mmCIF file of C-alpha atoms in Angstrom:
data_model
loop_
_atom_site.group_PDB
_atom_site.id
_atom_site.type_symbol
_atom_site.label_atom_id
_atom_site.label_comp_id
_atom_site.label_asym_id
_atom_site.label_seq_id
_atom_site.Cartn_x
_atom_site.Cartn_y
_atom_site.Cartn_z
ATOM 1 C CA MET G 177 -51.429 40.216 -12.270
ATOM 2 C CA ALA G 178 -47.620 40.504 -11.087
ATOM 3 C CA THR G 179 -43.883 40.664 -13.286
ATOM 4 C CA ASP G 180 -41.724 38.229 -12.610
ATOM 5 C CA LEU G 181 -37.934 39.960 -13.449
ATOM 6 C CA THR G 182 -35.018 37.554 -14.261
ATOM 7 C CA ILE G 183 -31.970 39.333 -13.140
ATOM 8 C CA ILE G 184 -28.472 38.531 -13.543
ATOM 9 C CA LEU G 185 -25.983 39.520 -11.042
ATOM 10 C CA GLU G 186 -22.408 38.836 -10.308
ATOM 11 C CA ASP G 187 -21.518 36.073 -7.881
ATOM 12 C CA ARG G 188 -20.133 38.023 -4.916
ATOM 13 C CA PRO G 189 -21.186 39.756 -1.719
ATOM 14 C CA GLY G 190 -23.281 42.715 -2.030
ATOM 15 C CA THR G 191 -25.348 42.135 -5.134
ATOM 16 C CA MET G 192 -28.642 40.987 -3.323
ATOM 17 C CA ALA G 193 -28.107 44.412 -1.055
ATOM 18 C CA ASP G 194 -27.727 46.203 -4.714
ATOM 19 C CA VAL G 195 -31.136 44.776 -5.897
ATOM 20 C CA GLY G 196 -32.980 45.566 -2.443
ATOM 21 C CA GLU G 197 -31.464 49.340 -2.349
ATOM 22 C CA ALA G 198 -31.930 50.229 -5.764
ATOM 23 C CA LEU G 199 -35.883 49.412 -5.583
ATOM 24 C CA GLY G 200 -36.331 50.854 -2.083
ATOM 25 C CA LYS G 201 -34.831 53.690 -3.293
ATOM 26 C CA VAL G 202 -37.786 53.922 -6.028
ATOM 27 C CA ALA G 203 -40.367 52.686 -3.296
ATOM 28 C CA ILE G 204 -40.972 49.521 -5.032
ATOM 29 C CA ASN G 205 -41.933 46.773 -2.645
ATOM 30 C CA ILE G 206 -40.596 43.047 -3.422
ATOM 31 C CA GLU G 207 -43.165 40.868 -3.155
ATOM 32 C CA GLY G 208 -41.307 37.523 -3.758
ATOM 33 C CA LEU G 209 -37.374 36.769 -4.450
ATOM 34 C CA CYS G 210 -35.277 33.526 -5.456
ATOM 35 C CA GLY G 211 -31.800 33.281 -6.233
ATOM 36 C CA PHE G 212 -28.964 30.963 -7.103
ATOM 37 C CA PRO G 213 -25.292 30.782 -8.555
ATOM 38 C CA CYS G 214 -25.298 29.273 -11.654
ATOM 39 C CA GLU G 215 -22.219 28.966 -14.001
ATOM 40 C CA GLY G 216 -20.163 32.211 -12.166
ATOM 41 C CA GLU G 217 -23.190 34.571 -12.188
ATOM 42 C CA GLY G 218 -26.142 34.654 -9.744
ATOM 43 C CA ILE G 219 -29.858 33.996 -11.242
ATOM 44 C CA GLY G 220 -32.531 36.352 -9.583
ATOM 45 C CA HIS G 221 -36.092 36.463 -9.702
ATOM 46 C CA VAL G 222 -38.147 39.700 -8.439
ATOM 47 C CA LEU G 223 -41.823 39.643 -8.050
ATOM 48 C CA VAL G 224 -43.205 42.797 -8.110
ATOM 49 C CA GLU G 225 -46.858 44.263 -8.880
ATOM 50 C CA ASP G 226 -47.308 44.628 -12.699
ATOM 51 C CA ALA G 227 -47.629 48.461 -12.341
ATOM 52 C CA ALA G 228 -44.078 48.532 -11.039
ATOM 53 C CA ALA G 229 -42.509 46.435 -13.237
ATOM 54 C CA LEU G 230 -41.188 49.364 -15.756
ATOM 55 C CA ALA G 231 -39.785 51.306 -12.729
ATOM 56 C CA ALA G 232 -38.207 48.221 -11.427
ATOM 57 C CA ARG G 233 -36.373 47.578 -14.405
ATOM 58 C CA ALA G 234 -35.442 50.951 -14.826
ATOM 59 C CA ALA G 235 -33.801 50.782 -11.215
ATOM 60 C CA LEU G 236 -32.025 47.788 -12.194
ATOM 61 C CA GLU G 237 -30.648 49.117 -14.867
ATOM 62 C CA GLN G 238 -29.524 51.967 -13.942
ATOM 63 C CA ILE G 239 -27.338 50.381 -11.241
ATOM 64 C CA GLY G 240 -25.867 48.291 -14.090
ATOM 65 C CA ILE G 241 -27.799 44.694 -13.168
ATOM 66 C CA GLU G 242 -29.207 42.922 -16.136
ATOM 67 C CA VAL G 243 -32.846 41.973 -16.827
ATOM 68 C CA ARG G 244 -32.825 39.127 -18.532
ATOM 69 C CA ARG G 245 -36.747 38.628 -18.578
ATOM 70 C CA GLU G 246 -39.633 40.234 -17.751
ATOM 71 C CA ARG G 247 -42.992 38.124 -17.788
ATOM 72 C CA GLN G 248 -46.198 38.176 -16.194
ATOM 73 C CA VAL G 249 -46.624 35.190 -13.394
ATOM 74 C CA LEU G 250 -49.334 33.399 -11.487
ATOM 75 C CA VAL G 251 -49.192 34.202 -7.676
ATOM 76 C CA LEU G 252 -51.220 31.844 -6.270
ATOM 77 C CA GLU G 253 -52.081 31.733 -2.125
ATOM 78 C CA MET G 254 -51.562 28.713 -0.516
ATOM 79 C CA GLU G 255 -52.912 26.751 1.995
ATOM 80 C CA ASP G 256 -49.959 26.023 4.289
ATOM 81 C CA ARG G 257 -50.726 21.922 4.610
ATOM 82 C CA PRO G 258 -49.118 18.928 3.071
ATOM 83 C CA GLY G 259 -50.246 18.282 -0.419
ATOM 84 C CA THR G 260 -51.126 21.917 -1.939
ATOM 85 C CA LEU G 261 -48.080 22.235 -4.036
ATOM 86 C CA GLY G 262 -49.089 18.510 -5.736
ATOM 87 C CA GLU G 263 -52.711 19.580 -6.273
ATOM 88 C CA VAL G 264 -51.866 22.830 -7.668
ATOM 89 C CA SER G 265 -49.183 21.287 -9.600
ATOM 90 C CA ARG G 266 -51.403 18.387 -11.007
ATOM 91 C CA ARG G 267 -54.315 20.585 -12.181
ATOM 92 C CA ILE G 268 -51.454 22.517 -14.140
ATOM 93 C CA ALA G 269 -49.934 19.513 -15.781
ATOM 94 C CA ASP G 270 -53.413 17.665 -16.527
ATOM 95 C CA ALA G 271 -54.160 20.790 -18.891
ATOM 96 C CA GLY G 272 -50.964 20.046 -20.811
ATOM 97 C CA VAL G 273 -48.810 23.724 -19.065
ATOM 98 C CA ASN G 274 -45.688 23.196 -18.256
ATOM 99 C CA ALA G 275 -44.337 25.208 -15.297
ATOM 100 C CA ASP G 276 -40.681 26.229 -15.671
ATOM 101 C CA LEU G 277 -40.299 28.549 -12.679
ATOM 102 C CA VAL G 278 -41.860 28.104 -9.050
ATOM 103 C CA TYR G 279 -40.718 30.117 -6.000
ATOM 104 C CA PHE G 280 -42.570 30.519 -2.836
ATOM 105 C CA ALA G 281 -43.471 34.763 -2.217
ATOM 106 C CA ALA G 282 -44.331 36.694 0.885
ATOM 107 C CA GLY G 283 -47.669 35.698 2.510
ATOM 108 C CA ASN G 284 -47.649 32.027 1.611
ATOM 109 C CA ARG G 285 -47.986 32.716 -2.082
ATOM 110 C CA LEU G 286 -46.733 30.345 -4.601
ATOM 111 C CA VAL G 287 -45.013 31.964 -7.996
ATOM 112 C CA LEU G 288 -45.496 30.187 -11.201
ATOM 113 C CA GLY G 289 -44.024 30.780 -14.741
ATOM 114 C CA VAL G 290 -45.763 28.918 -17.099
ATOM 115 C CA ASP G 291 -46.064 28.327 -20.777
ATOM 116 C CA ASP G 292 -49.921 29.130 -20.858
ATOM 117 C CA ILE G 293 -51.087 31.267 -18.480
ATOM 118 C CA ASP G 294 -54.519 31.598 -19.645
ATOM 119 C CA ARG G 295 -54.580 27.806 -19.894
ATOM 120 C CA ALA G 296 -53.409 27.488 -16.414
ATOM 121 C CA ARG G 297 -55.639 30.247 -14.899
ATOM 122 C CA SER G 298 -58.372 27.931 -16.764
ATOM 123 C CA ALA G 299 -57.470 24.747 -15.030
ATOM 124 C CA LEU G 300 -56.934 26.209 -11.555
ATOM 125 C CA TYR G 301 -60.337 28.480 -11.363
ATOM 126 C CA CYS G 302 -62.724 26.433 -13.456
ATOM 127 C CA GLY G 303 -65.642 25.850 -11.386
ATOM 128 C CA LYS G 304 -64.496 27.848 -8.306
#
């Protein structure tokens, strides 16, 4: 499993550098990352291995970055061809699972935050 940390940043130059430096200093690899401005603040999502989540949270909070949410997410290796996102999303949707977070991570992997991770896994891996 992997953990997504939702972080809140000041919307100013250097905050992503602060994140990278803080995690680098404690030898935590950033597996995936996305961010965007929203109403004067930066919202970021940082993907780390489950085993590193506690240390990542501590490193970020130590430099004054708010970790608003920590949650397990699905990380799926994706084939690089048209339609794969639609296929994966449809299987999850048909199982009645809502995806409320989606971004790509290193290695052509798709990160999905869903409202029912067990049902989503079942929909994706049943019969495989």
